[in-house]
PDB file of C-alpha atoms and ligand atoms in Angstrom:
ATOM      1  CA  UNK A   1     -21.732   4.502  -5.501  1.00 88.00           C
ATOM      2  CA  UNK A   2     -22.151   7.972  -4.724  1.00 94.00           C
ATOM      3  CA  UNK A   3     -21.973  10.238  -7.430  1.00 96.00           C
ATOM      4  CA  UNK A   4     -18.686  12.700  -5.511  1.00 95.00           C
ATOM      5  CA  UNK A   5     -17.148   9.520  -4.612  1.00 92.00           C
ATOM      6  CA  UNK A   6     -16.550   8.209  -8.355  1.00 93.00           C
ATOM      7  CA  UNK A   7     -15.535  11.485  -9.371  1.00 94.00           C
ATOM      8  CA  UNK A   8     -12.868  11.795  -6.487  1.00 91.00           C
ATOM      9  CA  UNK A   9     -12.203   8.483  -7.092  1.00 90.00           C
ATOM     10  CA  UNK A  10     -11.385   9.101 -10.572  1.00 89.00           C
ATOM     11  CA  UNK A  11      -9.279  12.250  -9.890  1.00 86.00           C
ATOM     12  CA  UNK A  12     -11.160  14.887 -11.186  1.00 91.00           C
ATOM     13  CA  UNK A  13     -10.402  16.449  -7.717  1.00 90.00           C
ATOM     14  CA  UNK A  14     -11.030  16.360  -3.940  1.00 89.00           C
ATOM     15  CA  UNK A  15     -14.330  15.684  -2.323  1.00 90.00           C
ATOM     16  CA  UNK A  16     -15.448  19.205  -1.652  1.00 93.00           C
ATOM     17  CA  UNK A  17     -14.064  20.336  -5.473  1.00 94.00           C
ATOM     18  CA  UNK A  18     -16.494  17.531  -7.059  1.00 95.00           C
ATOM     19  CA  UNK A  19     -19.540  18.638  -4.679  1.00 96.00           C
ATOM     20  CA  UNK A  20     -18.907  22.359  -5.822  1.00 96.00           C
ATOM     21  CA  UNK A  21     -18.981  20.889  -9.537  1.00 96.00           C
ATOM     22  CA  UNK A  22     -22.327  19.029  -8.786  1.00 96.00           C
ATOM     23  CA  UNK A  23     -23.512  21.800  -7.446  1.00 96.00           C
ATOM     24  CA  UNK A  24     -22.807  24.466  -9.481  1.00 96.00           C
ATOM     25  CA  UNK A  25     -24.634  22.610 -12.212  1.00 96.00           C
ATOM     26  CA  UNK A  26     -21.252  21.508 -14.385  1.00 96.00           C
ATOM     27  CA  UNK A  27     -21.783  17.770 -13.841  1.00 96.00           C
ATOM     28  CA  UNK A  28     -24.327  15.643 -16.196  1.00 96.00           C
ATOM     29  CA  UNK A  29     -25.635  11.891 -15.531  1.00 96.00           C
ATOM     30  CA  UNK A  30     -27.179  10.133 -18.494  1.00 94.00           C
ATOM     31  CA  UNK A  31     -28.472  13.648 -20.122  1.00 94.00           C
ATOM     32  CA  UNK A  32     -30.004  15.102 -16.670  1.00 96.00           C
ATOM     33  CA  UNK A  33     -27.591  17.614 -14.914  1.00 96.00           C
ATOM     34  CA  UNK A  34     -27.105  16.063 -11.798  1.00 96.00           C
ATOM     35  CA  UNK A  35     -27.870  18.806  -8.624  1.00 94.00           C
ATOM     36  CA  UNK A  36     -27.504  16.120  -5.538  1.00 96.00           C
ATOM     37  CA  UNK A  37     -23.377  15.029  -4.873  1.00 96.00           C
ATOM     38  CA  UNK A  38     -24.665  12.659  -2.958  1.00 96.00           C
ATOM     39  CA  UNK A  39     -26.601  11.533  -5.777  1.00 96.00           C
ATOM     40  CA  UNK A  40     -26.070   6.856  -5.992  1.00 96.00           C
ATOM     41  CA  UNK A  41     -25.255   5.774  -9.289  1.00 95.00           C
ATOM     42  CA  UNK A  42     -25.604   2.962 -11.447  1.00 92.00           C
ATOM     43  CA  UNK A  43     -22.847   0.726 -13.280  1.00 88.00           C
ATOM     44  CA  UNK A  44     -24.776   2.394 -16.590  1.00 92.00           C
ATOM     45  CA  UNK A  45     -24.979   5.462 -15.005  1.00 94.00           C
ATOM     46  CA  UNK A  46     -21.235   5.544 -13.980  1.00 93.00           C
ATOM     47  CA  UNK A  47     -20.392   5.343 -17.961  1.00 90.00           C
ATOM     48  CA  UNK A  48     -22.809   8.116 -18.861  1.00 94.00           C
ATOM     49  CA  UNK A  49     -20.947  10.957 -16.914  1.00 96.00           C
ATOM     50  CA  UNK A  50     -20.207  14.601 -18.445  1.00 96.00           C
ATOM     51  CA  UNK A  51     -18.374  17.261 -16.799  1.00 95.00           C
ATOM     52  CA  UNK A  52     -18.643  20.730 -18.808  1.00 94.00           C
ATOM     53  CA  UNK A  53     -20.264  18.640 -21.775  1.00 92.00           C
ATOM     54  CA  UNK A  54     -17.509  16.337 -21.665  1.00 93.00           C
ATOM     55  CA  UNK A  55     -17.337  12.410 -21.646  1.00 94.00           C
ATOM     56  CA  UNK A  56     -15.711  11.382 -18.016  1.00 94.00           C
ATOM     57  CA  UNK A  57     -13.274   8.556 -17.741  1.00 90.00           C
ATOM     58  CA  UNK A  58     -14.367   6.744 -14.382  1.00 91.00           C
ATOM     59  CA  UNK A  59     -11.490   4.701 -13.122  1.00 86.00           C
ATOM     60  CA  UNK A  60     -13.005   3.348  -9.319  1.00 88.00           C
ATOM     61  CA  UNK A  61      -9.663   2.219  -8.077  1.00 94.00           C
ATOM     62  CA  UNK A  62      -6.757   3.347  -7.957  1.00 94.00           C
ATOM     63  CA  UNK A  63      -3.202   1.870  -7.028  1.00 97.00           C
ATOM     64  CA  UNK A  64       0.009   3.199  -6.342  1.00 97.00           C
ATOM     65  CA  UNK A  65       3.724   2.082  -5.778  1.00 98.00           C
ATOM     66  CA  UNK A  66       6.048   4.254  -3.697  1.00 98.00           C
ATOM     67  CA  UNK A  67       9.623   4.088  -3.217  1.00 98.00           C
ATOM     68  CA  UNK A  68       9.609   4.994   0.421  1.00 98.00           C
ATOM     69  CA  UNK A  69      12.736   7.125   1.592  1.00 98.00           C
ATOM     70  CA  UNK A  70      13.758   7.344   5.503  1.00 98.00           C
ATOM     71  CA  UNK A  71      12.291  10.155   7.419  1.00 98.00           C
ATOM     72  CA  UNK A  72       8.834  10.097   6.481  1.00 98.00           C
ATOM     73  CA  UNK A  73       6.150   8.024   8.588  1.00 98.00           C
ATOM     74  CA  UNK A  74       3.662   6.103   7.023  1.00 98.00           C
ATOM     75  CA  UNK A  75       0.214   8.030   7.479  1.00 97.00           C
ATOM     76  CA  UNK A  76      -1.587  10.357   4.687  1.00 96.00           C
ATOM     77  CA  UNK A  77      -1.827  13.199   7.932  1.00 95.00           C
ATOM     78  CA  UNK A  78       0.255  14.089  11.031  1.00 96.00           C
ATOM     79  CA  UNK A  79       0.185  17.174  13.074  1.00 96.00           C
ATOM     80  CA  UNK A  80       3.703  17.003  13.636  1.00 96.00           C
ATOM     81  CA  UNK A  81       6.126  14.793  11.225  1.00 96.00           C
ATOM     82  CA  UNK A  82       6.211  14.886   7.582  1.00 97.00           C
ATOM     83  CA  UNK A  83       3.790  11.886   5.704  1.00 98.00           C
ATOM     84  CA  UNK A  84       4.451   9.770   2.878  1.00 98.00           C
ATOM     85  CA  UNK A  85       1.444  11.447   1.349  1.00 97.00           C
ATOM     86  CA  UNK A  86       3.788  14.334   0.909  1.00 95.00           C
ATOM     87  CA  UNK A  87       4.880  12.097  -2.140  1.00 97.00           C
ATOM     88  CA  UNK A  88       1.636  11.064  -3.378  1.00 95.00           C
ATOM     89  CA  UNK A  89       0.267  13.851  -6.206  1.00 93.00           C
ATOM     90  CA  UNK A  90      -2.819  15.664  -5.111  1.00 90.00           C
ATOM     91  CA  UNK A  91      -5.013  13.830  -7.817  1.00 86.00           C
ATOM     92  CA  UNK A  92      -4.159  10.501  -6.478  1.00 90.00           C
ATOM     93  CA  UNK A  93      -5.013  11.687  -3.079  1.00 89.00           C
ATOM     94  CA  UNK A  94      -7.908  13.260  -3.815  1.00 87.00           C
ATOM     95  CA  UNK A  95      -8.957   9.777  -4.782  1.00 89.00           C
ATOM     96  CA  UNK A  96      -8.956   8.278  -1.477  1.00 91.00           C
ATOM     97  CA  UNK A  97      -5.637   5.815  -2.003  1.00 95.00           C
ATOM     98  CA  UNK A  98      -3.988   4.618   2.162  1.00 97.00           C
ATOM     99  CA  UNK A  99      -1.138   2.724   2.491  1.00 98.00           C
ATOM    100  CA  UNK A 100      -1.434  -0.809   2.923  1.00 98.00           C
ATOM    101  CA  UNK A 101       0.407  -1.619   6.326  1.00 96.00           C
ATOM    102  CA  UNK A 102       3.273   0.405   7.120  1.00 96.00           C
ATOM    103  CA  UNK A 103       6.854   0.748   7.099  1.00 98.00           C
ATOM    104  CA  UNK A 104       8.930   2.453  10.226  1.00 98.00           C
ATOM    105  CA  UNK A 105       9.967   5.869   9.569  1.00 98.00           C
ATOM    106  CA  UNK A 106      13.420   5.227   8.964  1.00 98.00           C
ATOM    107  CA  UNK A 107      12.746   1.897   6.569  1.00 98.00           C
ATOM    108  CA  UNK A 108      12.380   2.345   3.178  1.00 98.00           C
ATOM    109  CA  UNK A 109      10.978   0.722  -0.036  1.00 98.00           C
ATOM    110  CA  UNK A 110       7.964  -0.468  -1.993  1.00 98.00           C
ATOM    111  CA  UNK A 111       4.880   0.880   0.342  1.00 98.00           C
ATOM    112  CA  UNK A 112       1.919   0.103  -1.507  1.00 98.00           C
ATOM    113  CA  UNK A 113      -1.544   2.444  -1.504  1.00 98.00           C
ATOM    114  CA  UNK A 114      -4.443   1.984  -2.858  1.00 97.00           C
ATOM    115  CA  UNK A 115      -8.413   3.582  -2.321  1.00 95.00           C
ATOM    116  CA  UNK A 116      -9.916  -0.431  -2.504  1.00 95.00           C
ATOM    117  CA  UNK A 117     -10.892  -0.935   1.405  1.00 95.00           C
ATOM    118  CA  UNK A 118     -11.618  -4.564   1.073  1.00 96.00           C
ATOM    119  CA  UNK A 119      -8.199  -5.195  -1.254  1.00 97.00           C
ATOM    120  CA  UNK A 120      -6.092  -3.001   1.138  1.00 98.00           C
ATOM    121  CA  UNK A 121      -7.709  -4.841   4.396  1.00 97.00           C
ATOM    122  CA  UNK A 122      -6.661  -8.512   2.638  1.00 97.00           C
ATOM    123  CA  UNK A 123      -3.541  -7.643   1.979  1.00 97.00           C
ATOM    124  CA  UNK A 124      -2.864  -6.330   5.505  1.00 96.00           C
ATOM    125  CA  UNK A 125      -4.380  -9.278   7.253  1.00 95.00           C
ATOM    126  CA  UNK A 126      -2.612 -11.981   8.729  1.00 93.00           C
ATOM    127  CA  UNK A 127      -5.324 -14.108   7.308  1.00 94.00           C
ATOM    128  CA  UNK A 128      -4.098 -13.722   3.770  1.00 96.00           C
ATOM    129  CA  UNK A 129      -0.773 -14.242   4.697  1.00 95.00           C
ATOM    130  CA  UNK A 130       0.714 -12.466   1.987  1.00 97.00           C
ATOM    131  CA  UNK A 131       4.249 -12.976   1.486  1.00 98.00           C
ATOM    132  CA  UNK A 132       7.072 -10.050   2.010  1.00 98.00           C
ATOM    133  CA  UNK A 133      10.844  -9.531   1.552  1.00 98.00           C
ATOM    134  CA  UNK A 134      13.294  -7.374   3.176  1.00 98.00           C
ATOM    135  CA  UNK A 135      17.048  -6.553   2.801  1.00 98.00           C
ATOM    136  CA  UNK A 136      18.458  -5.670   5.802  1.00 98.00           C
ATOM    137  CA  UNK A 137      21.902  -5.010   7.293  1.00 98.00           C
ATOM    138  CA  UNK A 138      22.543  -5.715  10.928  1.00 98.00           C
ATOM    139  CA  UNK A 139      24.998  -5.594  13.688  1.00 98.00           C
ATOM    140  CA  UNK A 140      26.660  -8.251  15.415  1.00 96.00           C
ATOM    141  CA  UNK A 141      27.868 -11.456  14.142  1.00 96.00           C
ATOM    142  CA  UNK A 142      26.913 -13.053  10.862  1.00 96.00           C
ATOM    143  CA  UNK A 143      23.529 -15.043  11.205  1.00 97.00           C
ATOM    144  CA  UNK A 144      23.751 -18.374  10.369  1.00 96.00           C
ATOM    145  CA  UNK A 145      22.039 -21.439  10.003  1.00 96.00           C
ATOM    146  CA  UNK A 146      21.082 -21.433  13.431  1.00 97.00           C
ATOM    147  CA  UNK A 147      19.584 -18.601  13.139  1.00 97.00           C
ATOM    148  CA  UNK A 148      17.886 -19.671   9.511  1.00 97.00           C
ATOM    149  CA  UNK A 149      16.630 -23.136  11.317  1.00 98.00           C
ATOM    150  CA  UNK A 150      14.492 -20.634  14.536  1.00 97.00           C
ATOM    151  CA  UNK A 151      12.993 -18.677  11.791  1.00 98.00           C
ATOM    152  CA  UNK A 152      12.148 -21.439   9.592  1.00 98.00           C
ATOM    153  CA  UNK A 153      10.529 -23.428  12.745  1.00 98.00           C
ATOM    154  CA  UNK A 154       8.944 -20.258  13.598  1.00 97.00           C
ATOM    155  CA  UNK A 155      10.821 -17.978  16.260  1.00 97.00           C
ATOM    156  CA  UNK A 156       9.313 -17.125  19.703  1.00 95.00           C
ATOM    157  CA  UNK A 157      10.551 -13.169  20.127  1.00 94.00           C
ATOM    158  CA  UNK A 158      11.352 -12.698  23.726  1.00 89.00           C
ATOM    159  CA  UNK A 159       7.909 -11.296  24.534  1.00 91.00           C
ATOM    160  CA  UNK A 160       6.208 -14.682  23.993  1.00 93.00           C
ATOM    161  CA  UNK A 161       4.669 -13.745  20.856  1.00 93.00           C
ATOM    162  CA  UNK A 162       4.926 -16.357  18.117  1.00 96.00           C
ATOM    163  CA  UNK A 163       6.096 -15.553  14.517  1.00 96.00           C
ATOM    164  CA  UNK A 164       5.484 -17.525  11.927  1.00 97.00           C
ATOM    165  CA  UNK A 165       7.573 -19.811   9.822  1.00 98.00           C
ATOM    166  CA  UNK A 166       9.852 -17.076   7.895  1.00 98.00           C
ATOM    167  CA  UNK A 167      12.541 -17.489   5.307  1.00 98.00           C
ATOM    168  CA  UNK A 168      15.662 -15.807   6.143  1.00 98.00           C
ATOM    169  CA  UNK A 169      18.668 -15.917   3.297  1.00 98.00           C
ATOM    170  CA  UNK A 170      22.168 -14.827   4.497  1.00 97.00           C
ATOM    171  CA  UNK A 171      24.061 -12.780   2.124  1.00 97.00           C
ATOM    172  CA  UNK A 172      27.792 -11.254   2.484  1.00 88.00           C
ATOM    173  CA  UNK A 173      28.948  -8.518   4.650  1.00 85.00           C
ATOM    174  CA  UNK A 174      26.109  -8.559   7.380  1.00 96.00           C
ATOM    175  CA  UNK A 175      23.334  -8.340   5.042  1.00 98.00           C
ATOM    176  CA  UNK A 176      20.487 -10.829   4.368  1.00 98.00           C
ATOM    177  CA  UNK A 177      16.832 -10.920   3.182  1.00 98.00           C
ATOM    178  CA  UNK A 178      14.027 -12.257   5.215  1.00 98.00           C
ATOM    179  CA  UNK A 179      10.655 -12.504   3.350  1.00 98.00           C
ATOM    180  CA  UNK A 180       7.816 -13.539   6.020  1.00 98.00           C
ATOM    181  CA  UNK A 181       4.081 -13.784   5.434  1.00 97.00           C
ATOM    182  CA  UNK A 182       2.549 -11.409   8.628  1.00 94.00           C
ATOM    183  CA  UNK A 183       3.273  -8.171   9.668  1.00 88.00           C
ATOM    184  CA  UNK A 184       3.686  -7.701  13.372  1.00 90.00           C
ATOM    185  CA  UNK A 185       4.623  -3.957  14.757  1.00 91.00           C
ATOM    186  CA  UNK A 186       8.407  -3.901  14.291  1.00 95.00           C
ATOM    187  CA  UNK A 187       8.165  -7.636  13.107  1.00 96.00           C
ATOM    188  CA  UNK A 188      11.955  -7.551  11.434  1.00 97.00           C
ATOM    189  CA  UNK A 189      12.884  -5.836  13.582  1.00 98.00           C
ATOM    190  CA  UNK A 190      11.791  -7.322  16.662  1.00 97.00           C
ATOM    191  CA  UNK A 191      13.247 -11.227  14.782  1.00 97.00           C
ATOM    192  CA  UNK A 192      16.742  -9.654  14.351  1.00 98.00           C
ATOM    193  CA  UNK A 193      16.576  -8.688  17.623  1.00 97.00           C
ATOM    194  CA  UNK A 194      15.672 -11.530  19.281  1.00 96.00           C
ATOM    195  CA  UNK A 195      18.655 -13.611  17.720  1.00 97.00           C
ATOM    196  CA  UNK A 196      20.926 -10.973  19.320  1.00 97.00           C
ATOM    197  CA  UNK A 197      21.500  -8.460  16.425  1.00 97.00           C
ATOM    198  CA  UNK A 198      20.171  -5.006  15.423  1.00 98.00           C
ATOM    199  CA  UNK A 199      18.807  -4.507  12.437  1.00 98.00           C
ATOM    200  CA  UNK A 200      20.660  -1.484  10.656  1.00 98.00           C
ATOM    201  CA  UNK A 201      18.733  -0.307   7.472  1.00 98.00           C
ATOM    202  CA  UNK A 202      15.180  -2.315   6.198  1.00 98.00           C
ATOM    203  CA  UNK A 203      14.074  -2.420   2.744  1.00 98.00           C
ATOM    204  CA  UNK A 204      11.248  -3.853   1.571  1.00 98.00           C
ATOM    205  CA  UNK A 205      11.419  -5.424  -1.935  1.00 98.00           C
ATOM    206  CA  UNK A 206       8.270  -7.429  -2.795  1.00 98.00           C
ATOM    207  CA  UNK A 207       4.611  -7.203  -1.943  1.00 98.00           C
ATOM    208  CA  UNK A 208       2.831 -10.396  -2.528  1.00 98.00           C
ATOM    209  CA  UNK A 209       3.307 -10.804  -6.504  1.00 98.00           C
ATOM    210  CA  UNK A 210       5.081  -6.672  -6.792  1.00 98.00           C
ATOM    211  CA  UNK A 211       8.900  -6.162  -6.900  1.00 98.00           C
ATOM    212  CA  UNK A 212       9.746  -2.663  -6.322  1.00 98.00           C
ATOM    213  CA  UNK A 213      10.084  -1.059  -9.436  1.00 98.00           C
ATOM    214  CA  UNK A 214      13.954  -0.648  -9.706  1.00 93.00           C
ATOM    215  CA  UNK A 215      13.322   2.777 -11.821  1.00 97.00           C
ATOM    216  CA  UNK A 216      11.536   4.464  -9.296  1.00 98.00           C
ATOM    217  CA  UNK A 217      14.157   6.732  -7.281  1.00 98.00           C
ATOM    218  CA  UNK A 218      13.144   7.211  -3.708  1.00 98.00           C
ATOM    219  CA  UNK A 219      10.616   9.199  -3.103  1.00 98.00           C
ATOM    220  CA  UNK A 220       9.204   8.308  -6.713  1.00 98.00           C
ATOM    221  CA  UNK A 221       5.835   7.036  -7.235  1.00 98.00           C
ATOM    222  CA  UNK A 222       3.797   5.143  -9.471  1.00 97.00           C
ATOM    223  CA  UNK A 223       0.439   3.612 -10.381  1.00 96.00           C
ATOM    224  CA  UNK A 224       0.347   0.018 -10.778  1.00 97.00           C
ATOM    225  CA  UNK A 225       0.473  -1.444 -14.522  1.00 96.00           C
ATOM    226  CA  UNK A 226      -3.077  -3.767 -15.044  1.00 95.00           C
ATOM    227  CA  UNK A 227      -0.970  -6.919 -14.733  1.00 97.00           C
ATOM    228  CA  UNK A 228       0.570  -5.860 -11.271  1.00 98.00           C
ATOM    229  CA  UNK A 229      -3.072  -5.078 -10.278  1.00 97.00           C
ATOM    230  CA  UNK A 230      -4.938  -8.624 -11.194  1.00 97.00           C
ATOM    231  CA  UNK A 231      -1.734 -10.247  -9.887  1.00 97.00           C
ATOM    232  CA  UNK A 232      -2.671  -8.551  -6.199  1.00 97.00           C
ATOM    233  CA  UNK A 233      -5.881  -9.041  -6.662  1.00 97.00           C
ATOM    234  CA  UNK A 234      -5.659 -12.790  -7.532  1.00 97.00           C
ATOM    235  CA  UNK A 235      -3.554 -13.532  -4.569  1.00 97.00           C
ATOM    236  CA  UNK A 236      -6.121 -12.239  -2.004  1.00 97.00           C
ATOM    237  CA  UNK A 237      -9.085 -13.780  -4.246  1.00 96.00           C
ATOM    238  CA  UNK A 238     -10.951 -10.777  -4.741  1.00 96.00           C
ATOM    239  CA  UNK A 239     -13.071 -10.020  -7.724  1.00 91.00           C
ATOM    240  CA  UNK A 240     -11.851  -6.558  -9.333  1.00 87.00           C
ATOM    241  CA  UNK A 241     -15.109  -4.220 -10.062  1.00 76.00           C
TER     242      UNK A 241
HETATM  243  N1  LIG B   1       9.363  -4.877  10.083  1.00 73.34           N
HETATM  244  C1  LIG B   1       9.890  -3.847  10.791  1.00 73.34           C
HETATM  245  O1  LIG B   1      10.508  -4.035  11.814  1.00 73.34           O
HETATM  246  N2  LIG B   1       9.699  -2.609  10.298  1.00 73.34           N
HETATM  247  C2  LIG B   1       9.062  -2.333   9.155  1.00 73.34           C
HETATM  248  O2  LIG B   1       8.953  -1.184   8.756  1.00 73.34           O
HETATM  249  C3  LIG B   1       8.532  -3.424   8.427  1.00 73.34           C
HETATM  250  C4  LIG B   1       8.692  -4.687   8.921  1.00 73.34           C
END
């Protein structure tokens, strides 16, 4: 991996701040102070990193739990509407973490980010099928069985698209959690709707193997513990480097 990349990666700031390290002669590799950013380094040569005669700590990946409140889209950049990223602290950013998949603007709950392309692309793809809940409250009158039997058997939404089998449980007052294993645009949405009701507030609660961490306030943000990590990693069957 290139040489700015692991040290963005491992937070010791943005892209153009580790070049200006490289370049201004401030960054060692294996004795020999390294001139070239750009410079590909090997698994030894990764653990053999000084910055200002210093030993670096090289952490590759990085992954991060947010607490997602309404109003915020899901992108790290918009020209116009206020980002989730606004949440995210610089260093993290600086090391490349996305969000995997997204949440609507006004649905909240456990977005997940991380700056591993090929763990971020599993665990988006409808090939992995990874599993996800959802508390939501709705309008209309309480859902039923009726309505648990179409979305166990896989509901058709009124566009002709095909969901897959999804498990809805009915809790009091107009609430219920659905946990389904794709992520269509608008997917809960879209199923409430097409049993006749309107989804009020979404949550998402679980990712895969992650709960939401109940002691993050909205907005809050944290990096994943090692366990939650090899537990996300494990369920997409992905080696960790
Ligand atoms: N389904 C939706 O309708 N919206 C989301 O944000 C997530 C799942």
């Amino acid at each position: 991996m290139r040489l700015d990349r692991v040290l963005s990666n491992s937070g010791y700031g943005s892209r153009s701040e580790v070049r200006q390290m490289v370049r201004s002669g401030r960054v060692s590799v294996a004795g020999i102070t390294a001139r070239d950013p750009g410079q590909i380094l090997s698994q030894q040569e990764m653990a053999a990193i000084l910055l200002d005669s210093e030993t670096l700590v090289i952490r590759l990946h990085r992954h991060v739990m947010l607490n997602k409140p309404a109003g915020l889209i899901t992108a790290m950049e918009d020209p116009h509407l206020p980002t989730i990223a606004d949440l995210i602290p610089a260093a993290w950013k600086s090391s490349g973490v996305t969000p995997v998949g997204r949440l609507d603007r006004d649905a909240t709950g456990l977005l997940l980010l991380t700056n591993d392309g090929t763990l971020n692309h599993r665990l988006a793809s409808p090939r992995w099928g990874v599993w996800k809940t959802y508390r939501l409250t709705y309008s209309g009158t309480p859902l039923g069985d009726t309505e648990r039997g179409l979305f166990a058997a896989g509901l058709i939404l009124p566009d002709g698209q095909h969901c897959r089998s999804a498990i809805l449980t009915l809790l009091q007052d107009n609430m219920a959690d659905l946990a389904i294993h794709e992520g269509k645009f608008h997917q809960v949405k879209n199923m409430i709707q097409g049993v006749g009701r309107k989804v009020i507030t979404l949550h998402r609660m679980t990712f895969g193997p992650l709960k939401l961490d109940e002691t993050l306030n909205p907005g809050s943000s944290r990096e994943l513990t090692q366990a939650e990590a090899d537990a996300l990693y494990k369920v997409v069957q992905l080696e960790q480097t």
